[in-house]
Amino acid sequence: RLTDVLPDIVHDPFDWIGTYAKTAYQGEKQQLEQYSVPLKRWYRIDAYAPREGYFVTLIKDITAEKQQEKRLLEMQQILQRQEIIINIYKKDDPDLRSFLAFVLSSALKMVESQYGYIFLYDDEKRKFTINTWSFDVMPDCRVQDPDAVYCLEDTGIWGEVVRQGKPIVINDFQADHPLKKGYPEGLVPIRSFASIPVCHNGRIVAAVGVANKATDYTEFDINQLTMLMQSAWLIQETRLHREHLHAAIENHSAAMLFIEPDSGRIVFANPAATRFYGYTQAELLDMSIQDINMIDQPAMKIPSGQSSEDGQPFITLPHRLKSGEIKMVDVFSSFIEYESRSVLFSIIFDVTDKEEAMKEIRHLAFHDYLTGVYNRRYFDESFTRLNTPQNQPLAVIVGDINGLKLINDNYGHATGDELIRAAVLHMRLALGKEHILARTGGDEFAILLPQTTESEVVWLTNHLEEELERFIDVEMNVEADGKARIYLSVSFGYGLQNGHITSLDELVKQAEDHIYRSKAYHDRSMRSHMVGAMMNTLFQKSEREERHSHRVSSYCELMAKALSWNMERVNKTKVAGRLHDIGKIGISEVVLNKPGRLNDAEWAIMKQHPGKSARILESTEEFKEIAAIVAAHHERFDGSGYPRGLTGQQIPREALVIAVADAYDAMTQTRTYRQPMSRAEAIQELQRCSGTQFDPQLVDVFVRRVLLVEEETK
């Protein structure tokens, strides 16, 4: 159904189809251009009925065409404005009002408006004096005194441009507006309105207004009108002298050159051109355009009204600066009369950044932004291109990084990205130039191999798995800082064309089936390696944490044995004691080794580590049984601990054991903000907190059967 295919393009599909049916039955074709607001794309829809009863509908994305049309229109309007400025300069009217009338008619043509006016403004008297109305206003308007003088305070919206010193645009003039003072009797009906101030030497010298454009006034209209009127004002000031055109051009920010069309000799260059090219004006006037232009001479000679080979009203060229740097420029050219001869007036815009951006866009269209290898789009198109008899059998190898989510969750996505880049690096080293490598998802890759036998693809799949199973050093994120030693592991599978399997989807599914069978083993192996790697990374950041983990683990083992637990429970408690702080892997070394007490924000970060430790261990087959123990090692016997506020029997006994061992070791070791307690002082503190922070029985066992035994054996 059309509504399923084009829900955002055709807003009323049933009426739309019905409209087509009335004409398409006679074999007439219909075409519609539609903008999709949700998709922010333009589409061209062609439809016709080859015979009664059904339609053929062709849909094409024309967004690029529309954008190009808009750009061409804007460029054409810029050229139109430049031509108007030149015509205004050449206009030799006997009086000011005639000159202003010509300027106003040109402005109305440029912004496609019905009515307009120009009022000269006296800043000292705060009055509007000479006024010029568009030709059509007087026949349509019954205002009897066109030469009336208006005080600024008596004006409404049209005087607001002077009060605010900026343009005013009202595209719905019929709507209520706080600045409107009502229509004077006999005034022409206004539907839309735009007005700008004209400035000279930092003061407003005129107000220009236009009205009744068929479409809304835009910022581009205001910019065009402003630039036209400002230029016209400069020309009006000195319109009888050639130097005044030079003044307008020389003050322009765009580089401008006058060029002899036959020889290419530069006969005029504005200051912007000297700044852009790096030559002095004397140097430029001693050169020809061929000295700057990097292509053949005929390409530069584009007379007014012609366009480049691709239909553009400008040409894009490489120009060499005096420094030797090459810049891409858009050159707009037209013929003008200069010193009694016809010359090519060229306006040059630096579009190097735009061209570089277009190259980047074209690159990103087929490449992965993170790794630089090809993306899914290029991979799919390459399969279609290579899926020919001479390239068969085609093979696809699919790879999936094991445990990337574990890395992202505990080291940060920046570290995960480093792991992805490392995987690509090692894959490239293992692959040949004839292989097409693409990143097809977050942690997924695909390799296309033309003309490959099954033995070759099996060997390469195994070789890739061996090469990509290793420890690597990567930069950690800003919060965690430093380097991390991470275990890289990638599961691979392959699909190979045969008489029955030919499509890309079928090959990928076959490859993914191979991965599924091996991934469980690889994932378990990787996660076990990662736990050890995380602890090593934590110990590298803080030697104190390493010594603390070993001592707590030893105390936990001795307490578990003193409680007569079986060896499985003893070992579980011992390992939990060693890994209880693994969640600190994501905490900055600055915080871990801070020479002083933690502030509130740092303490809030530190308190998250039991939960993080548990989540890391839950993701592994080998350590998931101790996750709940580690999560609760900062709970207190009376319920005042964290993260869940558990009490008494709700807390795993193994966690209560870790709590005692952890606290004792912390009290008896040196901290940057205090001296260590003696054994006796630490025992006294444990006994003081017995029944509140600690389980009384476990404190008693730890003091009598661990510490005293330890003391007696020394």
XYZ file of C-alpha atoms in Angstrom:
714
model
C 0.000 0.000 0.000
C 1.179 3.514 -0.808
C 0.502 4.590 2.773
C 2.983 1.976 4.016
C 5.720 3.036 1.603
C 5.282 6.812 1.786
C 3.731 7.706 5.144
C 5.736 10.924 5.439
C 5.719 11.951 1.779
C 2.077 11.703 0.757
C -0.051 13.288 3.472
C -3.459 12.323 2.029
C -2.771 9.214 -0.072
C -6.379 8.259 -0.874
C -7.285 11.659 -2.354
C -3.935 11.621 -4.097
C -4.589 8.268 -5.743
C -8.079 9.349 -6.706
C -6.726 12.467 -8.408
C -4.344 10.323 -10.419
C -7.079 7.895 -11.352
C -9.110 10.594 -13.154
C -6.327 11.279 -15.642
C -4.162 8.192 -15.578
C -6.884 6.021 -17.060
C -6.455 7.962 -20.286
C -2.750 7.147 -20.156
C -1.671 10.603 -18.961
C 1.357 10.803 -16.725
C 1.370 12.779 -13.468
C 4.265 14.203 -11.493
C 4.450 15.549 -7.944
C 7.322 17.064 -5.992
C 6.771 16.687 -2.265
C 8.806 17.692 0.803
C 8.812 15.306 3.764
C 8.998 17.318 6.995
C 9.878 14.343 9.284
C 12.516 13.025 6.855
C 13.707 16.508 5.825
C 14.010 15.270 2.239
C 12.510 16.211 -1.140
C 10.999 13.516 -3.399
C 9.816 13.513 -6.999
C 6.918 11.123 -7.581
C 6.004 10.136 -11.156
C 2.910 8.034 -11.758
C 1.041 6.716 -14.758
C -1.334 3.889 -15.629
C -0.137 1.669 -18.491
C -3.660 0.266 -18.504
C -6.733 0.640 -16.412
C -6.597 -0.912 -12.961
C -3.121 -0.210 -11.635
C -0.419 2.454 -11.418
C 3.327 2.522 -11.935
C 4.901 4.903 -9.421
C 8.543 6.049 -9.528
C 9.969 7.815 -6.498
C 13.298 9.637 -6.574
C 15.119 11.467 -3.785
C 15.761 14.937 -5.261
C 17.050 16.626 -2.094
C 20.461 17.279 -3.665
C 18.802 18.758 -6.758
C 16.638 21.052 -4.616
C 19.651 22.166 -2.594
C 21.549 22.846 -5.802
C 18.572 24.774 -7.217
C 18.455 26.880 -4.049
C 22.171 27.570 -4.231
C 21.954 28.459 -7.933
C 19.008 30.761 -7.241
C 20.928 32.521 -4.483
C 23.991 32.842 -6.693
C 21.840 34.195 -9.537
C 20.300 36.707 -7.147
C 23.771 37.767 -6.027
C 24.747 38.289 -9.657
C 21.472 40.152 -10.262
C 22.257 42.444 -7.335
C 25.752 43.072 -8.685
C 24.312 43.924 -12.101
C 21.736 46.234 -10.486
C 24.509 48.013 -8.592
C 26.417 48.492 -11.836
C 23.273 49.764 -13.605
C 22.563 52.139 -10.715
C 26.089 53.455 -11.010
C 25.642 54.068 -14.743
C 22.246 55.744 -14.202
C 22.624 59.495 -14.736
C 19.356 61.051 -13.527
C 19.038 64.832 -13.287
C 17.617 64.867 -9.750
C 17.695 62.855 -6.546
C 14.029 61.752 -6.694
C 14.452 60.211 -10.151
C 17.554 58.413 -8.989
C 15.749 57.060 -5.907
C 12.780 55.982 -8.051
C 15.108 53.934 -10.267
C 16.772 52.357 -7.189
C 13.388 51.512 -5.691
C 12.079 49.900 -8.890
C 15.267 47.807 -9.065
C 14.840 46.749 -5.438
C 11.209 45.727 -6.004
C 12.251 43.614 -8.967
C 15.006 41.957 -6.975
C 12.808 40.988 -3.986
C 9.691 40.398 -6.151
C 7.467 42.888 -4.293
C 4.390 44.858 -5.413
C 4.861 48.126 -3.534
C 7.720 49.988 -1.944
C 9.014 53.308 -0.632
C 12.210 55.137 0.320
C 12.111 57.825 3.042
C 15.186 59.923 3.713
C 15.716 60.469 7.423
C 17.164 63.487 9.246
C 18.774 62.108 12.404
C 19.134 65.527 14.069
C 15.521 66.602 13.496
C 14.183 63.043 13.929
C 12.038 63.515 10.836
C 11.426 61.741 7.525
C 11.737 64.219 4.645
C 11.947 63.350 0.936
C 9.977 60.227 0.126
C 9.808 58.088 -2.982
C 6.921 55.670 -3.653
C 6.868 52.850 -6.160
C 5.117 53.628 -9.441
C 2.041 51.466 -8.688
C 1.317 52.973 -5.289
C -0.083 56.325 -6.384
C -2.766 54.985 -8.776
C -3.831 52.438 -6.126
C -3.633 54.836 -3.197
C -5.751 57.896 -2.380
C -3.123 59.557 -0.148
C -3.146 63.167 -1.395
C 0.164 64.438 -0.030
C 3.080 62.197 -1.111
C 5.579 64.831 0.039
C 4.407 64.906 3.658
C 7.059 65.200 6.374
C 6.660 62.716 9.227
C 8.025 62.930 12.743
C 9.615 59.721 13.979
C 7.398 59.485 17.083
C 4.250 59.639 14.903
C 5.186 56.626 12.812
C 4.169 53.028 13.418
C 5.787 49.855 12.139
C 7.509 51.485 9.170
C 9.363 53.869 11.517
C 10.342 51.064 13.904
C 13.409 50.252 11.791
C 14.844 53.648 12.818
C 13.891 53.311 16.489
C 15.363 49.793 16.724
C 18.095 50.297 14.150
C 17.432 46.913 12.543
C 15.181 45.323 9.865
C 11.496 44.594 10.518
C 9.663 41.716 8.771
C 5.931 40.965 9.100
C 4.763 38.203 6.781
C 1.161 38.306 8.063
C 0.275 41.981 8.069
C -3.383 41.308 8.799
C -2.574 39.841 12.203
C -2.593 42.031 15.307
C 0.741 43.690 16.080
C 1.606 46.016 18.997
C 3.463 48.474 16.723
C 0.638 48.970 14.215
C -1.232 52.268 14.465
C -3.925 51.471 11.907
C -4.196 52.218 8.196
C -4.295 55.831 7.016
C -7.458 56.341 4.976
C -6.924 55.386 1.355
C -3.708 53.363 1.958
C -3.120 50.400 -0.361
C -3.916 46.990 1.196
C -0.820 45.346 2.670
C -0.455 41.542 3.005
C 3.233 41.285 3.945
C 5.835 43.894 4.799
C 9.621 44.246 5.190
C 11.647 47.335 6.011
C 15.353 48.058 6.514
C 17.403 51.030 7.732
C 20.103 52.463 5.454
C 23.207 53.560 7.354
C 26.051 55.875 6.484
C 28.963 56.781 8.759
C 27.262 55.085 11.703
C 23.962 56.985 11.324
C 20.623 56.023 9.780
C 20.025 58.128 6.678
C 16.985 56.419 5.144
C 14.270 53.814 5.663
C 13.286 51.481 2.822
C 10.130 49.386 2.800
C 8.695 46.769 0.434
C 5.353 44.998 0.545
C 3.200 42.225 -0.893
C 5.698 39.579 -1.982
C 3.954 36.425 -3.227
C 5.887 34.331 -0.701
C 7.269 35.102 2.748
C 10.144 37.547 3.101
C 13.295 35.702 4.175
C 16.588 36.617 5.795
C 18.160 36.282 2.342
C 15.727 38.938 1.002
C 16.690 41.275 3.840
C 20.409 40.701 3.213
C 20.002 41.319 -0.529
C 17.897 44.446 0.016
C 20.330 45.771 2.636
C 23.381 45.222 0.453
C 21.612 46.763 -2.559
C 20.437 49.873 -0.712
C 23.759 50.391 1.069
C 25.569 50.141 -2.267
C 23.011 52.426 -3.914
C 23.523 54.992 -1.195
C 27.265 55.016 -1.772
C 26.695 55.392 -5.503
C 24.127 58.149 -4.939
C 26.643 60.086 -2.892
C 29.133 60.195 -5.767
C 27.272 58.702 -8.748
C 28.820 61.094 -11.320
C 32.404 59.962 -10.684
C 34.113 56.691 -11.666
C 35.889 56.509 -8.326
C 32.632 55.862 -6.565
C 32.150 52.481 -8.224
C 35.674 51.675 -7.112
C 34.716 52.711 -3.574
C 31.822 50.232 -3.517
C 33.991 47.472 -4.938
C 37.048 48.234 -2.853
C 35.035 48.070 0.355
C 33.604 44.696 -0.595
C 34.795 41.667 1.342
C 34.816 39.519 -1.823
C 37.875 39.507 -4.083
C 37.111 41.306 -7.372
C 39.139 41.543 -10.562
C 38.662 43.365 -13.903
C 40.216 41.253 -16.668
C 40.836 41.898 -20.356
C 38.906 39.051 -22.020
C 41.347 38.480 -24.885
C 44.719 38.713 -23.139
C 43.670 37.774 -19.605
C 45.581 40.777 -18.226
C 44.371 42.039 -14.840
C 43.481 45.741 -15.092
C 41.920 46.250 -11.658
C 42.059 44.431 -8.309
C 40.261 45.471 -5.146
C 41.931 45.315 -1.696
C 40.128 42.054 -0.875
C 41.854 40.506 -3.904
C 45.288 41.651 -2.737
C 44.603 40.231 0.732
C 43.354 36.945 -0.688
C 46.109 36.326 -3.250
C 48.929 37.819 -1.160
C 50.206 40.080 -3.965
C 50.372 43.849 -3.834
C 48.030 45.703 -6.172
C 50.998 46.691 -8.369
C 52.029 43.042 -8.645
C 48.509 41.950 -9.598
C 48.224 44.659 -12.266
C 51.453 43.352 -13.794
C 50.030 39.814 -14.067
C 47.474 37.952 -16.153
C 44.826 35.606 -14.856
C 46.828 32.696 -16.331
C 49.506 33.367 -13.688
C 46.938 32.601 -10.977
C 44.597 30.169 -12.660
C 45.744 26.531 -12.481
C 43.872 25.335 -15.581
C 43.929 26.200 -19.281
C 43.290 29.787 -20.354
C 39.995 29.213 -22.259
C 38.283 27.906 -19.143
C 38.586 31.326 -17.520
C 36.838 33.163 -20.351
C 33.172 32.796 -19.477
C 31.252 35.789 -20.830
C 28.192 37.160 -19.050
C 25.119 35.018 -19.570
C 27.081 31.810 -20.205
C 27.786 29.094 -17.708
C 30.271 26.335 -17.029
C 30.045 22.903 -18.609
C 27.760 21.561 -15.875
C 25.293 24.428 -16.291
C 26.407 26.503 -13.293
C 26.411 30.348 -13.556
C 29.937 30.233 -12.134
C 33.023 28.114 -12.533
C 35.032 26.407 -9.780
C 38.771 26.678 -10.310
C 42.040 26.084 -8.474
C 43.878 29.387 -7.947
C 47.460 29.655 -6.715
C 48.294 32.280 -4.093
C 51.635 34.058 -3.894
C 52.615 31.689 -1.063
C 52.162 28.735 -3.402
C 49.058 27.528 -1.592
C 46.266 26.294 -3.847
C 42.725 27.507 -3.118
C 39.496 26.340 -4.743
C 37.408 29.343 -5.801
C 34.004 29.995 -7.359
C 34.334 32.681 -10.048
C 31.240 34.682 -11.126
C 31.908 36.760 -14.263
C 30.062 39.291 -16.407
C 31.039 41.994 -18.890
C 30.998 45.665 -17.837
C 32.250 48.899 -19.354
C 35.416 50.149 -17.693
C 37.442 53.104 -18.952
C 35.726 52.968 -22.374
C 36.340 49.288 -22.913
C 34.589 46.029 -22.190
C 36.216 43.981 -19.415
C 35.339 40.828 -17.544
C 34.168 41.691 -14.024
C 34.980 38.610 -11.880
C 33.929 38.067 -8.286
C 35.985 35.379 -6.532
C 34.784 33.419 -3.495
C 37.062 31.093 -1.540
C 35.273 27.713 -1.404
C 38.240 25.586 -0.333
C 36.564 24.582 2.915
C 33.370 23.715 1.046
C 35.274 21.545 -1.437
C 37.139 19.836 1.389
C 33.835 19.288 3.183
C 32.362 17.742 0.016
C 35.355 15.410 -0.226
C 34.816 14.448 3.404
C 31.116 13.874 2.784
C 31.897 11.675 -0.217
C 34.419 9.772 1.893
C 31.988 9.294 4.786
C 29.335 8.049 2.378
C 31.359 4.842 1.962
C 33.645 4.756 5.010
C 33.205 4.187 8.721
C 33.885 7.410 10.632
C 35.598 5.649 13.576
C 37.956 3.194 11.899
C 38.347 4.471 8.345
C 37.433 1.104 6.800
C 34.462 0.733 4.475
C 30.916 0.913 5.845
C 27.846 -1.281 5.368
C 26.647 0.661 2.322
C 29.920 0.156 0.452
C 30.057 -3.510 1.468
C 26.543 -4.184 0.138
C 27.249 -2.334 -3.115
C 30.583 -4.159 -3.518
C 28.847 -7.526 -3.202
C 26.359 -6.512 -5.907
C 29.203 -5.305 -8.133
C 31.366 -8.410 -7.638
C 28.580 -10.976 -7.733
C 29.410 -12.058 -11.302
C 30.469 -15.467 -12.686
C 34.126 -14.455 -13.034
C 34.362 -13.581 -9.297
C 32.535 -16.623 -7.929
C 32.591 -18.272 -5.554
C 32.275 -15.229 -3.307
C 32.871 -15.697 0.417
C 31.900 -13.541 3.383
C 33.646 -13.604 6.759
C 31.738 -11.971 9.620
C 33.444 -10.920 12.876
C 31.971 -9.909 16.242
C 34.065 -8.402 19.069
C 33.487 -10.338 22.274
C 32.535 -8.401 25.396
C 32.559 -4.867 23.965
C 29.645 -3.911 26.234
C 31.698 -4.963 29.268
C 34.490 -2.638 28.133
C 32.117 0.271 27.458
C 30.355 -0.120 30.816
C 33.516 -0.238 32.906
C 36.150 1.685 30.966
C 33.922 4.077 28.991
C 32.958 4.272 25.321
C 36.178 6.066 24.406
C 38.120 2.989 25.548
C 35.658 0.772 23.666
C 36.344 2.804 20.523
C 40.078 2.244 21.033
C 39.402 -1.498 21.197
C 37.439 -1.344 17.923
C 40.283 0.544 16.229
C 42.792 -1.994 17.538
C 40.671 -4.836 16.142
C 40.643 -3.145 12.715
C 44.415 -2.638 12.826
C 45.076 -6.344 13.446
C 42.491 -7.396 10.859
C 44.176 -5.238 8.233
C 47.525 -6.832 9.025
C 46.034 -10.283 8.468
C 44.134 -9.474 5.251
C 45.301 -9.032 1.675
C 44.700 -6.081 -0.651
C 42.069 -8.057 -2.552
C 39.895 -8.417 0.554
C 37.201 -5.804 1.278
C 36.900 -5.056 5.012
C 33.898 -3.123 6.353
C 32.503 -2.219 9.755
C 28.831 -3.162 9.494
C 27.701 -2.438 13.086
C 28.886 -1.307 16.504
C 31.061 -4.372 17.180
C 30.529 -6.193 13.881
C 32.743 -6.487 10.816
C 32.454 -8.203 7.456
C 35.052 -9.223 4.895
C 34.302 -9.918 1.223
C 36.542 -12.380 -0.583
C 36.099 -12.893 -4.357
C 37.234 -16.101 -6.103
C 37.818 -18.000 -2.860
C 37.783 -21.711 -2.138
C 36.408 -23.166 1.075
C 39.843 -24.265 2.280
C 41.158 -20.715 1.794
C 38.286 -19.098 3.675
C 38.514 -21.646 6.524
C 42.238 -20.980 6.876
C 41.741 -17.203 6.879
C 38.897 -17.415 9.427
C 41.081 -19.443 11.818
C 44.046 -17.169 11.191
C 41.976 -14.081 12.035
C 40.752 -15.606 15.309
C 44.314 -16.431 16.335
C 45.651 -12.991 15.394
C 42.844 -11.158 17.194
C 43.062 -13.004 20.506
C 45.572 -10.992 22.525
C 46.046 -8.425 25.269
C 46.395 -4.837 24.045
C 47.165 -1.538 25.768
C 44.636 1.236 25.120
C 44.050 4.730 26.459
C 41.267 4.922 29.041
C 38.623 7.642 29.200
C 39.199 11.019 30.839
C 37.554 10.059 34.147
C 39.496 6.826 34.580
C 42.720 8.197 32.980
C 45.914 6.262 32.207
C 46.230 3.083 30.125
C 44.328 -0.179 30.380
C 45.462 -3.656 29.406
C 42.425 -5.164 27.699
C 41.851 -8.622 26.293
C 40.871 -8.458 22.621
C 38.860 -11.371 21.315
C 36.832 -11.597 18.102
C 34.610 -14.467 16.995
C 34.550 -15.158 13.249
C 32.346 -17.189 10.953
C 32.111 -17.562 7.189
C 29.630 -18.113 4.381
C 30.552 -19.378 0.924
C 28.568 -19.349 -2.304
C 27.424 -22.659 -3.690
C 24.656 -23.747 -5.985
C 21.982 -22.878 -3.402
C 23.435 -19.947 -1.449
C 23.862 -16.880 -3.643
C 22.501 -13.767 -1.887
C 24.449 -11.646 0.591
C 21.814 -12.144 3.303
C 22.140 -15.908 2.996
C 25.931 -15.769 3.199
C 25.844 -13.489 6.261
C 23.318 -15.784 7.976
C 25.539 -18.787 7.309
C 28.534 -16.889 8.760
C 26.554 -15.805 11.832
C 25.511 -19.426 12.473
C 29.214 -20.327 12.643
C 29.831 -17.452 15.065
C 26.939 -18.466 17.309
C 28.408 -21.935 17.802
C 31.822 -20.611 18.875
C 30.914 -17.333 20.564
C 29.812 -18.851 23.902
C 33.306 -20.282 24.477
C 35.090 -17.129 23.288
C 32.868 -14.903 25.424
C 33.494 -16.872 28.619
C 37.221 -16.961 27.947
C 37.349 -13.227 27.213
C 35.404 -12.233 30.334
C 37.633 -14.319 32.607
C 40.682 -12.704 31.053
C 39.101 -9.280 31.427
C 38.536 -9.643 35.177
C 42.234 -10.301 35.655
C 43.124 -7.474 33.278
C 40.887 -5.056 35.169
C 42.482 -5.928 38.491
C 45.940 -5.458 37.007
C 44.910 -2.074 35.597
C 43.548 -1.051 38.998
C 46.776 -2.150 40.693
C 48.835 -0.151 38.173
C 46.857 2.956 39.100
C 47.299 2.378 42.835
C 49.864 0.100 44.474
C 47.992 0.668 47.749
C 44.889 -0.967 46.234
C 46.938 -4.001 45.183
C 48.399 -4.549 48.666
C 45.011 -3.890 50.253
C 43.280 -6.510 48.037
C 45.830 -9.197 48.863
C 45.664 -8.563 52.629
C 41.850 -8.486 52.707
C 41.748 -11.723 50.700
C 44.138 -13.360 53.172
C 42.120 -12.201 56.226
C 38.903 -13.464 54.575
C 40.443 -16.894 54.004
C 41.603 -17.131 57.653
C 38.177 -16.045 58.982
C 36.330 -18.518 56.742
C 38.526 -21.337 57.989
C 38.049 -20.194 61.600
C 34.278 -20.405 61.028
C 34.752 -24.033 59.876
C 33.298 -23.378 56.439
C 33.918 -25.972 53.715
C 36.743 -25.385 51.240
C 34.405 -24.288 48.434
C 32.989 -21.544 50.660
C 36.459 -20.663 51.963
C 37.766 -20.221 48.409
C 34.680 -18.248 47.365
C 35.176 -15.848 50.314
C 38.878 -15.541 49.573
C 38.287 -14.676 45.887
C 35.507 -12.240 46.812
C 37.933 -10.525 49.189
C 40.483 -10.186 46.404
C 37.986 -8.818 43.856
C 35.782 -6.731 46.164
C 37.145 -3.400 44.824
C 37.282 -4.259 41.085
C 34.592 -1.629 40.448
C 37.152 1.066 41.242
C 38.586 0.467 37.750
C 36.557 3.396 36.412
C 37.637 5.826 39.158
C 40.344 8.358 38.420
C 43.814 7.744 39.778
C 43.654 11.280 41.168
C 40.720 10.282 43.371
C 42.141 6.866 44.336
C 45.459 8.370 45.447
C 44.192 11.735 46.697
C 46.427 13.154 49.466
C 43.583 14.020 51.818
C 39.965 13.261 52.545
C 37.529 12.994 49.658
C 35.037 15.787 49.073
C 31.305 15.072 48.723
C 31.422 14.657 44.936
C 34.434 12.326 45.079
C 32.869 10.325 47.898
C 29.679 9.909 45.841
C 31.777 8.470 43.003
C 33.640 6.166 45.382
C 30.393 4.791 46.857
C 29.357 3.479 43.433
C 32.124 0.888 43.313
C 30.328 -2.042 45.088
C 27.552 -1.995 42.483
C 30.023 -1.662 39.618
C 32.099 -4.512 41.018
C 29.016 -6.739 41.142
C 27.982 -5.936 37.567
C 31.445 -6.813 36.269
C 31.443 -10.154 38.079
C 27.843 -10.995 37.112
C 28.843 -10.897 33.454
C 31.312 -13.778 33.893
C 30.525 -17.456 34.246
C 33.473 -17.969 36.587
C 32.700 -15.211 39.123
C 28.928 -14.632 38.958
C 28.376 -16.548 42.259
C 30.379 -13.982 44.256
C 28.712 -10.918 42.667
C 26.082 -10.626 45.437
C 28.797 -10.936 48.107
C 30.896 -8.154 46.597
C 27.829 -5.929 46.104
C 27.110 -6.040 49.882
C 30.597 -5.646 51.385
C 29.826 -2.042 52.477
C 26.441 -2.872 54.022
C 26.329 -2.445 57.836
C 24.904 -4.823 60.402
C 22.433 -2.173 61.645
C 21.231 -1.202 58.133
C 23.095 2.124 57.831
C 25.413 0.961 55.037
C 25.229 1.204 51.257
C 24.217 0.675 48.516
C 20.912 -0.951 49.627
C 20.787 -0.410 53.403
C 20.501 -4.149 54.210
C 20.466 -5.345 57.840
C 21.624 -8.413 59.752
C 20.538 -11.651 58.115
C 19.785 -9.879 54.810
C 23.507 -9.445 54.254
C 25.485 -12.464 52.951
C 27.785 -13.744 55.728
C 30.717 -13.662 53.332
C 30.100 -9.930 52.767
C 30.091 -9.324 56.534
C 33.444 -11.144 56.727
C 34.865 -8.855 54.001
C 33.516 -5.802 55.869
C 35.494 -6.675 59.023
C 38.698 -7.549 57.121
C 38.382 -4.477 54.907
C 37.882 -2.098 57.859
C 40.731 -3.539 59.919
C 43.188 -3.318 57.019
C 42.129 0.258 56.236
C 42.635 1.321 59.881
C 46.081 -0.253 60.263
C 47.580 1.053 57.025
C 49.009 4.493 56.305
C 46.714 6.991 54.603
C 47.820 10.299 53.087
C 45.474 12.132 55.473
C 46.282 10.211 58.733
C 48.723 7.908 60.479
C 47.860 4.195 60.869
C 46.275 2.860 64.070
C 48.074 0.334 66.202
C 46.751 -3.232 66.387
C 45.244 -2.557 69.792
C 43.582 0.680 68.648
C 42.109 -1.033 65.574
C 40.767 -3.942 67.695
C 39.222 -1.458 70.114
C 37.507 0.349 67.177
C 36.187 -2.963 65.778
C 34.744 -3.874 69.176
C 33.259 -0.379 69.590
C 31.381 -0.760 66.275
C 30.400 -4.388 66.991
C 26.650 -4.723 66.657
C 26.272 -1.512 64.621
C 28.686 -1.574 61.709
C 29.900 -5.172 62.160
C 28.444 -8.581 63.020
C 29.444 -9.132 66.724
C 30.209 -12.836 66.213
C 32.517 -12.128 63.264
C 34.356 -9.388 65.173
C 34.923 -11.849 68.018
C 36.171 -14.567 65.620
C 38.442 -12.125 63.819
C 39.999 -10.760 67.043
C 40.377 -14.061 68.962
C 41.032 -16.581 66.214
C 42.725 -14.566 63.483
C 44.592 -11.616 64.980
C 45.663 -13.323 68.235
C 46.759 -16.452 66.377
C 48.626 -14.253 63.918
C 50.334 -12.462 66.851
C 51.293 -15.743 68.570
C 52.857 -17.162 65.422
C 55.180 -14.176 64.913
